mmCIF file of C-alpha atoms in Angstrom:
data_model
loop_
_atom_site.group_PDB
_atom_site.id
_atom_site.type_symbol
_atom_site.label_atom_id
_atom_site.label_comp_id
_atom_site.label_asym_id
_atom_site.label_seq_id
_atom_site.Cartn_x
_atom_site.Cartn_y
_atom_site.Cartn_z
ATOM 1 C CA MET Q 19 170.260 123.272 3.303
ATOM 2 C CA ILE Q 20 173.410 122.120 4.669
ATOM 3 C CA GLU Q 21 173.896 118.217 6.055
ATOM 4 C CA LEU Q 22 175.692 118.095 9.174
ATOM 5 C CA GLU Q 23 177.926 115.377 11.276
ATOM 6 C CA LEU Q 24 176.337 115.903 14.627
ATOM 7 C CA SER Q 25 176.684 113.733 17.944
ATOM 8 C CA LEU Q 26 174.057 113.268 20.594
ATOM 9 C CA ASN Q 27 174.666 113.390 24.355
ATOM 10 C CA ARG Q 28 172.049 110.796 25.790
ATOM 11 C CA GLY Q 29 173.430 110.287 29.250
ATOM 12 C CA GLU Q 30 176.371 108.309 29.398
ATOM 13 C CA GLU Q 31 175.334 107.306 25.469
ATOM 14 C CA LYS Q 32 177.344 108.546 22.726
ATOM 15 C CA ARG Q 33 176.167 108.155 19.684
ATOM 16 C CA GLU Q 34 177.100 110.001 15.478
ATOM 17 C CA LEU Q 35 174.070 109.764 13.206
ATOM 18 C CA PRO Q 36 174.589 109.597 9.427
ATOM 19 C CA MET Q 37 174.805 113.144 7.695
ATOM 20 C CA THR Q 38 171.977 111.997 5.377
ATOM 21 C CA THR Q 39 168.950 111.912 8.733
ATOM 22 C CA ILE Q 40 169.438 115.508 9.678
ATOM 23 C CA THR Q 41 169.002 118.371 7.520
ATOM 24 C CA TYR Q 42 169.258 122.017 8.790
ATOM 25 C CA MET Q 43 167.436 124.786 7.758
ATOM 26 C CA LYS Q 44 168.952 127.776 7.934
ATOM 27 C CA ARG Q 45 167.416 130.852 8.975
ATOM 28 C CA ALA Q 46 167.637 134.767 9.966
ATOM 29 C CA LYS Q 47 168.402 134.635 13.301
ATOM 30 C CA ARG Q 48 166.981 130.871 13.933
ATOM 31 C CA SER Q 49 167.278 127.748 12.362
ATOM 32 C CA GLN Q 50 165.729 124.630 12.832
ATOM 33 C CA PHE Q 51 166.387 120.602 12.361
ATOM 34 C CA CYS Q 52 164.248 118.766 10.650
ATOM 35 C CA GLY Q 53 163.792 114.796 9.793
ATOM 36 C CA PHE Q 54 165.098 113.657 12.663
ATOM 37 C CA ASP Q 55 163.151 110.702 14.552
ATOM 38 C CA GLY Q 56 160.785 111.103 11.939
ATOM 39 C CA GLN Q 57 159.115 114.248 13.149
ATOM 40 C CA TRP Q 58 158.080 116.692 10.081
ATOM 41 C CA CYS Q 59 158.214 119.977 10.797
ATOM 42 C CA GLY Q 60 154.746 120.791 10.696
ATOM 43 C CA GLY Q 61 153.401 121.545 14.160
ATOM 44 C CA SER Q 62 155.924 124.607 15.094
ATOM 45 C CA ASP Q 63 155.772 127.960 12.751
ATOM 46 C CA ASP Q 64 159.813 127.941 13.262
ATOM 47 C CA GLY Q 65 160.115 125.408 10.839
ATOM 48 C CA LYS Q 66 157.612 125.902 8.086
ATOM 49 C CA ILE Q 67 158.883 126.937 4.609
ATOM 50 C CA VAL Q 68 155.902 129.499 4.374
ATOM 51 C CA ARG Q 69 154.648 131.727 6.666
ATOM 52 C CA LYS Q 70 150.844 131.454 8.937
ATOM 53 C CA GLY Q 71 148.441 133.383 6.796
ATOM 54 C CA VAL Q 72 147.481 134.347 3.691
ATOM 55 C CA LEU Q 73 150.708 133.387 1.688
ATOM 56 C CA ARG Q 74 150.577 129.997 3.395
ATOM 57 C CA PHE Q 75 146.528 129.945 2.423
ATOM 58 C CA LEU Q 76 147.839 131.147 -0.997
ATOM 59 C CA SER Q 77 150.680 127.479 -1.661
ATOM 60 C CA ILE Q 78 147.471 125.200 -0.339
ATOM 61 C CA LEU Q 79 144.539 126.750 -2.754
ATOM 62 C CA PRO Q 80 146.024 124.439 -5.507
ATOM 63 C CA VAL Q 81 145.549 121.265 -3.710
ATOM 64 C CA VAL Q 82 142.205 122.728 -2.095
ATOM 65 C CA LEU Q 83 141.477 122.830 -5.771
ATOM 66 C CA VAL Q 84 142.326 119.492 -7.274
ATOM 67 C CA PHE Q 85 140.977 118.135 -4.055
ATOM 68 C CA LEU Q 86 136.873 119.686 -5.320
ATOM 69 C CA PHE Q 87 137.544 118.787 -8.774
ATOM 70 C CA ILE Q 88 138.574 114.791 -7.514
ATOM 71 C CA PRO Q 89 134.999 113.661 -7.043
ATOM 72 C CA LEU Q 90 134.014 115.069 -10.434
ATOM 73 C CA THR Q 91 136.429 111.870 -12.172
ATOM 74 C CA LEU Q 92 134.664 109.462 -9.737
ATOM 75 C CA THR Q 93 131.551 107.024 -10.752
ATOM 76 C CA SER Q 94 131.048 104.937 -8.002
ATOM 77 C CA VAL Q 95 128.692 106.146 -5.208
ATOM 78 C CA HIS Q 96 130.806 104.890 -2.435
ATOM 79 C CA MET Q 97 133.981 106.205 -4.214
ATOM 80 C CA ILE Q 98 132.000 109.887 -4.464
ATOM 81 C CA GLY Q 99 130.622 109.728 -1.198
ATOM 82 C CA ALA Q 100 134.066 108.893 0.209
ATOM 83 C CA PHE Q 101 135.975 111.348 -1.918
ATOM 84 C CA SER Q 102 133.298 113.840 -1.154
ATOM 85 C CA PHE Q 103 132.727 113.796 2.409
ATOM 86 C CA TYR Q 104 136.691 113.096 3.487
ATOM 87 C CA ILE Q 105 138.630 114.957 0.507
ATOM 88 C CA SER Q 106 136.296 117.455 -0.444
ATOM 89 C CA TRP Q 107 134.751 118.848 2.752
ATOM 90 C CA LEU Q 108 137.011 117.644 5.983
ATOM 91 C CA ALA Q 109 140.362 117.808 4.266
ATOM 92 C CA ASN Q 110 140.063 120.909 2.933
ATOM 93 C CA PHE Q 111 138.527 122.862 5.580
ATOM 94 C CA LYS Q 112 141.439 120.770 7.711
ATOM 95 C CA LEU Q 113 144.009 122.626 5.237
ATOM 96 C CA ILE Q 114 142.911 125.997 5.253
ATOM 97 C CA LEU Q 115 143.103 125.959 8.932
ATOM 98 C CA PHE Q 116 146.155 124.361 8.774
ATOM 99 C CA ALA Q 117 147.002 128.021 6.693
ATOM 100 C CA PHE Q 118 146.307 129.786 9.813
ATOM 101 C CA GLU Q 119 148.021 127.257 12.277
ATOM 102 C CA LYS Q 120 144.754 126.433 13.679
ATOM 103 C CA GLY Q 121 142.967 122.842 13.780
ATOM 104 C CA PRO Q 122 144.317 119.575 14.399
ATOM 105 C CA LEU Q 123 147.013 119.680 11.653
ATOM 106 C CA SER Q 124 148.338 122.026 13.700
ATOM 107 C CA THR Q 125 149.496 119.777 16.593
ATOM 108 C CA PRO Q 126 153.149 120.381 17.360
ATOM 109 C CA SER Q 127 155.728 118.121 16.314
ATOM 110 C CA ILE Q 128 153.258 116.132 13.770
ATOM 111 C CA THR Q 129 154.668 113.149 12.256
ATOM 112 C CA LEU Q 130 154.317 113.460 8.034
ATOM 113 C CA LEU Q 131 152.479 110.084 7.982
ATOM 114 C CA ARG Q 132 150.446 111.639 10.825
ATOM 115 C CA PHE Q 133 149.758 114.607 9.145
ATOM 116 C CA LEU Q 134 147.993 112.506 6.382
ATOM 117 C CA ALA Q 135 146.175 110.627 8.106
ATOM 118 C CA VAL Q 136 144.346 113.247 10.295
ATOM 119 C CA ALA Q 137 143.958 115.086 6.723
ATOM 120 C CA CYS Q 138 142.367 112.728 4.922
ATOM 121 C CA PHE Q 139 140.300 110.988 7.390
ATOM 122 C CA PRO Q 140 137.639 111.819 9.999
ATOM 123 C CA ILE Q 141 140.295 111.944 12.877
ATOM 124 C CA ASP Q 142 141.506 114.192 15.395
ATOM 125 C CA VAL Q 143 145.042 114.145 16.235
ATOM 126 C CA THR Q 144 144.888 115.930 19.285
ATOM 127 C CA GLN Q 145 141.475 113.820 20.884
ATOM 128 C CA SER Q 146 143.300 110.459 19.814
ATOM 129 C CA ASP Q 147 146.361 110.849 21.963
ATOM 130 C CA LYS Q 148 145.342 107.627 24.262
ATOM 131 C CA GLY Q 149 147.484 105.254 23.454
ATOM 132 C CA PHE Q 150 145.954 101.993 21.784
ATOM 133 C CA SER Q 151 143.822 99.715 22.301
ATOM 134 C CA LYS Q 152 142.045 96.836 20.582
ATOM 135 C CA PRO Q 153 138.022 97.104 19.840
ATOM 136 C CA ASN Q 154 136.728 95.371 22.885
ATOM 137 C CA LYS Q 155 134.064 92.948 21.915
ATOM 138 C CA THR Q 156 131.086 94.920 23.388
ATOM 139 C CA SER Q 157 131.668 97.490 20.413
ATOM 140 C CA LEU Q 158 132.247 94.760 17.809
ATOM 141 C CA PHE Q 159 129.275 93.173 18.482
ATOM 142 C CA THR Q 160 127.408 96.067 18.197
ATOM 143 C CA TYR Q 161 128.746 97.069 15.340
ATOM 144 C CA GLY Q 162 128.199 93.401 13.629
ATOM 145 C CA THR Q 163 124.739 93.619 14.082
ATOM 146 C CA LYS Q 164 124.224 97.110 12.641
ATOM 147 C CA GLY Q 165 126.472 96.211 9.696
ATOM 148 C CA LEU Q 166 123.711 92.628 9.850
ATOM 149 C CA VAL Q 167 120.563 95.117 9.969
ATOM 150 C CA LEU Q 168 122.164 96.698 7.193
ATOM 151 C CA ALA Q 169 122.073 93.825 4.629
ATOM 152 C CA ILE Q 170 119.047 93.042 6.008
ATOM 153 C CA CYS Q 171 117.636 96.334 5.111
ATOM 154 C CA LEU Q 172 119.232 96.929 1.680
ATOM 155 C CA HIS Q 173 117.867 92.769 0.375
ATOM 156 C CA LEU Q 174 114.466 94.291 1.690
ATOM 157 C CA TYR Q 175 114.866 98.156 0.391
ATOM 158 C CA HIS Q 176 116.493 96.912 -2.995
ATOM 159 C CA HIS Q 177 114.281 93.737 -3.406
ATOM 160 C CA HIS Q 178 111.006 94.250 -1.692
ATOM 161 C CA LYS Q 179 110.152 98.262 -2.316
ATOM 162 C CA GLU Q 180 107.309 98.522 -4.163
ATOM 163 C CA ASP Q 181 105.323 95.666 -2.264
ATOM 164 C CA VAL Q 182 105.311 97.378 1.014
ATOM 165 C CA HIS Q 183 103.886 100.434 1.958
ATOM 166 C CA PRO Q 184 105.371 104.067 0.800
ATOM 167 C CA MET Q 185 105.859 105.026 4.781
ATOM 168 C CA MET Q 186 107.386 101.590 5.119
ATOM 169 C CA ALA Q 187 109.790 102.118 2.717
ATOM 170 C CA TRP Q 188 111.456 105.601 3.348
ATOM 171 C CA CYS Q 189 111.371 104.513 7.207
ATOM 172 C CA VAL Q 190 113.695 101.564 5.727
ATOM 173 C CA PHE Q 191 115.775 103.904 3.631
ATOM 174 C CA GLY Q 192 116.347 106.415 6.424
ATOM 175 C CA LEU Q 193 117.838 103.246 8.486
ATOM 176 C CA ILE Q 194 119.789 102.815 5.563
ATOM 177 C CA VAL Q 195 121.373 106.097 5.310
ATOM 178 C CA TYR Q 196 121.738 105.750 8.975
ATOM 179 C CA LEU Q 197 123.913 102.567 9.090
ATOM 180 C CA MET Q 198 125.871 103.320 6.218
ATOM 181 C CA LEU Q 199 127.008 106.210 7.152
ATOM 182 C CA GLU Q 200 127.450 105.544 10.523
ATOM 183 C CA LEU Q 201 129.575 101.848 10.002
ATOM 184 C CA PHE Q 202 131.593 103.412 7.065
ATOM 185 C CA VAL Q 203 132.810 106.507 8.798
ATOM 186 C CA ALA Q 204 134.032 103.852 11.909
ATOM 187 C CA LEU Q 205 135.171 101.266 9.783
ATOM 188 C CA SER Q 206 137.372 103.803 7.813
ATOM 189 C CA SER Q 207 138.494 105.287 11.595
ATOM 190 C CA THR Q 208 139.473 101.673 13.252
ATOM 191 C CA ILE Q 209 141.319 101.443 9.699
ATOM 192 C CA VAL Q 210 143.513 104.434 10.526
ATOM 193 C CA GLY Q 211 143.694 104.185 14.475
ATOM 194 C CA LEU Q 212 144.978 100.522 14.420
ATOM 195 C CA PHE Q 213 147.289 102.075 11.456
ATOM 196 C CA LEU Q 214 148.607 104.632 13.311
ATOM 197 C CA LYS Q 215 148.234 103.295 16.953
ATOM 198 C CA VAL Q 216 146.224 106.030 18.203
ATOM 199 C CA GLU Q 217 142.554 105.179 20.300
ATOM 200 C CA LEU Q 218 140.038 107.276 18.307
ATOM 201 C CA ASP Q 219 136.983 108.933 19.723
ATOM 202 C CA GLN Q 220 133.369 107.793 18.224
ATOM 203 C CA GLN Q 221 131.904 109.883 15.234
ATOM 204 C CA PHE Q 222 128.784 108.981 15.951
ATOM 205 C CA ASP Q 223 127.261 108.454 19.982
ATOM 206 C CA GLU Q 224 123.781 107.517 20.060
ATOM 207 C CA PRO Q 225 122.162 110.327 17.920
ATOM 208 C CA TYR Q 226 118.733 108.963 18.746
ATOM 209 C CA LEU Q 227 118.975 109.792 22.674
ATOM 210 C CA ALA Q 228 119.669 113.115 22.217
ATOM 211 C CA THR Q 229 117.958 115.303 24.438
ATOM 212 C CA SER Q 230 117.717 118.438 22.270
ATOM 213 C CA LEU Q 231 119.046 119.419 19.104
ATOM 214 C CA GLN Q 232 122.334 121.122 20.840
ATOM 215 C CA ASP Q 233 122.977 117.521 22.112
ATOM 216 C CA PHE Q 234 122.341 115.917 19.008
ATOM 217 C CA TRP Q 235 124.548 118.543 16.403
ATOM 218 C CA GLY Q 236 127.083 119.086 19.058
ATOM 219 C CA ARG Q 237 127.851 116.081 20.125
ATOM 220 C CA ARG Q 238 126.417 113.346 19.010
ATOM 221 C CA TRP Q 239 125.960 113.269 15.075
ATOM 222 C CA ASN Q 240 129.048 113.493 13.079
ATOM 223 C CA VAL Q 241 131.718 114.451 15.418
ATOM 224 C CA MET Q 242 134.455 115.260 13.232
ATOM 225 C CA VAL Q 243 132.598 117.469 11.482
ATOM 226 C CA ASN Q 244 131.320 119.801 14.714
ATOM 227 C CA ARG Q 245 135.085 119.831 15.463
ATOM 228 C CA ILE Q 246 136.169 121.159 11.841
ATOM 229 C CA LEU Q 247 133.198 123.290 11.719
ATOM 230 C CA HIS Q 248 133.406 125.395 15.280
ATOM 231 C CA PRO Q 249 137.360 126.449 14.725
ATOM 232 C CA SER Q 250 136.913 127.079 10.927
ATOM 233 C CA VAL Q 251 133.073 128.776 11.112
ATOM 234 C CA TYR Q 252 131.844 128.976 14.153
ATOM 235 C CA GLU Q 253 134.119 130.900 16.531
ATOM 236 C CA PRO Q 254 135.354 133.804 13.459
ATOM 237 C CA MET Q 255 132.091 134.626 13.218
ATOM 238 C CA ARG Q 256 131.015 134.200 16.801
ATOM 239 C CA ILE Q 257 134.270 136.633 17.610
ATOM 240 C CA LEU Q 258 133.342 138.835 14.845
ATOM 241 C CA SER Q 259 129.513 138.757 15.963
ATOM 242 C CA ILE Q 260 130.259 140.097 19.519
ATOM 243 C CA ARG Q 261 131.168 143.679 18.342
ATOM 244 C CA VAL Q 262 127.956 143.996 17.093
ATOM 245 C CA VAL Q 263 125.396 142.194 19.014
ATOM 246 C CA GLY Q 264 127.275 141.390 22.126
ATOM 247 C CA ARG Q 265 129.160 138.725 23.875
ATOM 248 C CA LEU Q 266 125.810 137.043 24.952
ATOM 249 C CA TRP Q 267 123.829 137.197 21.716
ATOM 250 C CA ALA Q 268 126.956 136.077 19.633
ATOM 251 C CA PRO Q 269 126.845 132.513 19.561
ATOM 252 C CA VAL Q 270 122.999 133.492 17.227
ATOM 253 C CA PRO Q 271 124.672 134.176 14.009
ATOM 254 C CA ALA Q 272 127.414 132.051 14.855
ATOM 255 C CA ILE Q 273 125.185 129.057 14.554
ATOM 256 C CA LEU Q 274 123.208 130.018 11.699
ATOM 257 C CA THR Q 275 126.330 131.040 9.640
ATOM 258 C CA THR Q 276 127.210 127.129 10.631
ATOM 259 C CA PHE Q 277 124.468 125.664 9.620
ATOM 260 C CA LEU Q 278 124.272 127.666 6.351
ATOM 261 C CA VAL Q 279 127.918 126.753 5.593
ATOM 262 C CA SER Q 280 127.022 122.555 6.227
ATOM 263 C CA GLY Q 281 124.407 123.299 3.735
ATOM 264 C CA ILE Q 282 126.845 124.517 1.090
ATOM 265 C CA MET Q 283 128.833 121.455 1.469
ATOM 266 C CA HIS Q 284 125.915 119.110 2.071
ATOM 267 C CA GLU Q 285 124.369 120.710 -1.251
ATOM 268 C CA LEU Q 286 128.142 120.330 -3.249
ATOM 269 C CA ILE Q 287 127.779 116.727 -2.111
ATOM 270 C CA PHE Q 288 124.962 115.975 -3.317
ATOM 271 C CA PHE Q 289 125.821 117.559 -7.024
ATOM 272 C CA TYR Q 290 128.506 115.465 -7.023
ATOM 273 C CA PHE Q 291 126.516 112.293 -6.650
ATOM 274 C CA THR Q 292 123.395 113.501 -9.377
ATOM 275 C CA ARG Q 293 125.532 116.318 -11.309
ATOM 276 C CA GLU Q 294 123.028 118.124 -11.509
ATOM 277 C CA TRP Q 295 121.828 121.778 -9.677
ATOM 278 C CA PRO Q 296 120.780 121.527 -6.081
ATOM 279 C CA THR Q 297 117.153 121.767 -5.620
ATOM 280 C CA GLY Q 298 117.698 124.156 -2.429
ATOM 281 C CA GLU Q 299 116.079 121.375 -0.365
ATOM 282 C CA VAL Q 300 119.103 119.905 1.930
ATOM 283 C CA MET Q 301 120.223 123.802 2.455
ATOM 284 C CA LEU Q 302 116.518 124.479 3.919
ATOM 285 C CA PHE Q 303 116.790 121.196 5.999
ATOM 286 C CA PHE Q 304 119.948 122.479 7.638
ATOM 287 C CA ALA Q 305 118.758 126.361 7.321
ATOM 288 C CA LEU Q 306 115.826 125.220 9.543
ATOM 289 C CA HIS Q 307 117.840 122.937 11.694
ATOM 290 C CA GLY Q 308 119.950 126.114 12.218
ATOM 291 C CA VAL Q 309 116.844 128.229 13.201
ATOM 292 C CA CYS Q 310 115.372 125.689 15.569
ATOM 293 C CA LEU Q 311 119.062 125.287 17.011
ATOM 294 C CA VAL Q 312 119.161 129.199 17.541
ATOM 295 C CA LEU Q 313 115.697 129.620 19.295
ATOM 296 C CA GLU Q 314 116.665 126.338 21.765
ATOM 297 C CA VAL Q 315 119.760 128.490 22.240
ATOM 298 C CA VAL Q 316 117.408 131.771 23.229
ATOM 299 C CA ILE Q 317 115.117 129.806 25.294
ATOM 300 C CA LYS Q 318 117.945 128.309 27.766
ATOM 301 C CA LYS Q 319 119.791 131.822 27.892
ATOM 302 C CA ALA Q 320 115.942 133.800 28.402
ATOM 303 C CA THR Q 321 115.504 131.505 31.215
ATOM 304 C CA ARG Q 322 119.021 131.157 32.374
ATOM 305 C CA TYR Q 323 119.404 127.050 32.098
ATOM 306 C CA LYS Q 324 116.676 126.709 34.636
ATOM 307 C CA TRP Q 325 113.733 125.003 32.477
ATOM 308 C CA SER Q 326 114.359 122.202 30.904
ATOM 309 C CA LEU Q 327 111.963 118.675 29.458
ATOM 310 C CA PRO Q 328 112.483 116.016 31.178
ATOM 311 C CA ASN Q 329 114.471 113.307 28.943
ATOM 312 C CA GLN Q 330 111.547 110.879 28.755
ATOM 313 C CA LEU Q 331 109.750 114.014 26.708
ATOM 314 C CA SER Q 332 112.592 115.142 24.826
ATOM 315 C CA ARG Q 333 114.387 112.544 23.294
ATOM 316 C CA PRO Q 334 111.509 111.080 21.401
ATOM 317 C CA LEU Q 335 110.612 114.871 20.878
ATOM 318 C CA VAL Q 336 114.104 115.431 19.052
ATOM 319 C CA LEU Q 337 113.966 112.202 17.279
ATOM 320 C CA THR Q 338 110.696 112.557 16.056
ATOM 321 C CA PHE Q 339 111.739 116.349 15.138
ATOM 322 C CA VAL Q 340 115.005 114.969 13.142
ATOM 323 C CA LEU Q 341 113.122 112.246 11.099
ATOM 324 C CA ALA Q 342 110.189 114.696 10.315
ATOM 325 C CA THR Q 343 112.301 116.910 8.533
ATOM 326 C CA SER Q 344 115.227 114.870 7.375
ATOM 327 C CA TYR Q 345 111.978 112.927 5.607
ATOM 328 C CA TRP Q 346 110.718 116.118 4.118
ATOM 329 C CA LEU Q 347 113.851 117.589 3.045
ATOM 330 C CA PHE Q 348 116.863 115.595 3.315
ATOM 331 C CA LEU Q 349 115.945 111.740 2.074
ATOM 332 C CA PRO Q 350 113.996 112.831 -0.596
ATOM 333 C CA GLU Q 351 117.245 114.509 -2.247
ATOM 334 C CA LEU Q 352 119.384 111.008 -1.524
ATOM 335 C CA SER Q 353 116.715 109.188 -3.467
ATOM 336 C CA ARG Q 354 116.916 111.473 -6.679
ATOM 337 C CA CYS Q 355 120.679 110.234 -6.572
ATOM 338 C CA ASN Q 356 119.585 106.519 -6.900
ATOM 339 C CA MET Q 357 121.988 105.464 -3.991
ATOM 340 C CA ILE Q 358 121.228 102.293 -3.320
ATOM 341 C CA GLU Q 359 120.735 100.696 -7.110
ATOM 342 C CA ARG Q 360 123.887 102.647 -7.472
ATOM 343 C CA ALA Q 361 125.352 101.254 -4.686
ATOM 344 C CA PHE Q 362 124.020 97.731 -5.622
ATOM 345 C CA GLU Q 363 125.847 97.833 -9.023
ATOM 346 C CA ASP Q 364 129.496 98.529 -7.031
ATOM 347 C CA TYR Q 365 129.048 95.570 -5.210
ATOM 348 C CA VAL Q 366 128.014 93.822 -8.639
ATOM 349 C CA ALA Q 367 131.160 94.920 -9.922
ATOM 350 C CA VAL Q 368 133.186 94.011 -7.149
ATOM 351 C CA SER Q 369 131.880 90.397 -7.015
ATOM 352 C CA GLU Q 370 132.077 90.118 -11.190
ATOM 353 C CA LEU Q 371 135.790 91.254 -10.046
ATOM 354 C CA ALA Q 372 136.488 88.743 -7.594
ATOM 355 C CA THR Q 373 134.962 86.084 -9.630
ATOM 356 C CA ASP Q 374 137.576 87.340 -12.371
ATOM 357 C CA VAL Q 375 140.548 87.178 -9.928
ATOM 358 C CA VAL Q 376 139.915 83.872 -8.745
ATOM 359 C CA ARG Q 377 139.192 82.324 -12.177
ATOM 360 C CA THR Q 378 142.489 83.698 -13.519
ATOM 361 C CA THR Q 379 144.106 83.050 -10.028
ATOM 362 C CA PRO Q 380 147.211 80.148 -11.263
ATOM 363 C CA VAL Q 381 146.200 76.634 -10.104
ATOM 364 C CA PHE Q 382 148.847 76.205 -7.698
ATOM 365 C CA PHE Q 383 147.444 79.547 -5.766
ATOM 366 C CA LYS Q 384 144.103 77.826 -5.661
#
């Protein structure tokens, strides 16, 4: 690297740049300037140190392995959930896509700060360049209401689950899981959005109003996961399947493979929680939904998208199917993790820490 002293002409203005602000990277038959205006050469293949492909993947592989190991060092249920979902799953998939110049991390002229934020949190920089606006009162009221409902449900489940019918306790538990996931993802995305000053899309779009499994998994439930699985699993598998079954039916094996990968990653997350070998129920849950979604696609293709149930009928059917299969296969695994009890242990630990901090605070700070 050679430091150069340069000057820029912008209209009639002319100013000299310090030698330390520009780095000249010399390559065969071309050169690339990096570091000016805080931009990191992460979006253009000309400016990357390692070319896309297998070589870049091998250079990223140690980071991927470290990200897979991090949740094993944690005991807090909140920390395990956050790191396993954000880092071990989403960040690793984004890095693998980045190795082949795909995904949100390959956005042209992405800054280093935004690269790290997009890698570690459920946001997509390609979908978030809409400017910045503060959260509106409606969304604040909605999330505030959901937070209040979550607090009430946590209290009821933790202190009175033995006093109610088991089915009622399961219903409250399912509501807790949904609210915790939505609020946690929304909170982290909002904080990152405020920090980066970008407008972010909602990760959950009223999934209880889904009119089909395609609508539920593709547009309403945990949108960021869908955006990562589509380029990393679905699209490559669809392209490979075109040679075997043709373009019309290529989505079928692609959908099944996508749900299979999602099931594997969920089993890994549950392994982080329990440190026990998976039972296979979570994998069965996603396999079942994958098969049913394929049947849905086949019916739509066979009828050439001319036949569909009215929303008044399809919405309760989809919601009933999702809830029934969740209570059958998914929620028992969450219950096996003792998630609610461990969550309260975290709350007690944080409360005790806050109390100790207040007690040890000097008098003039009180």
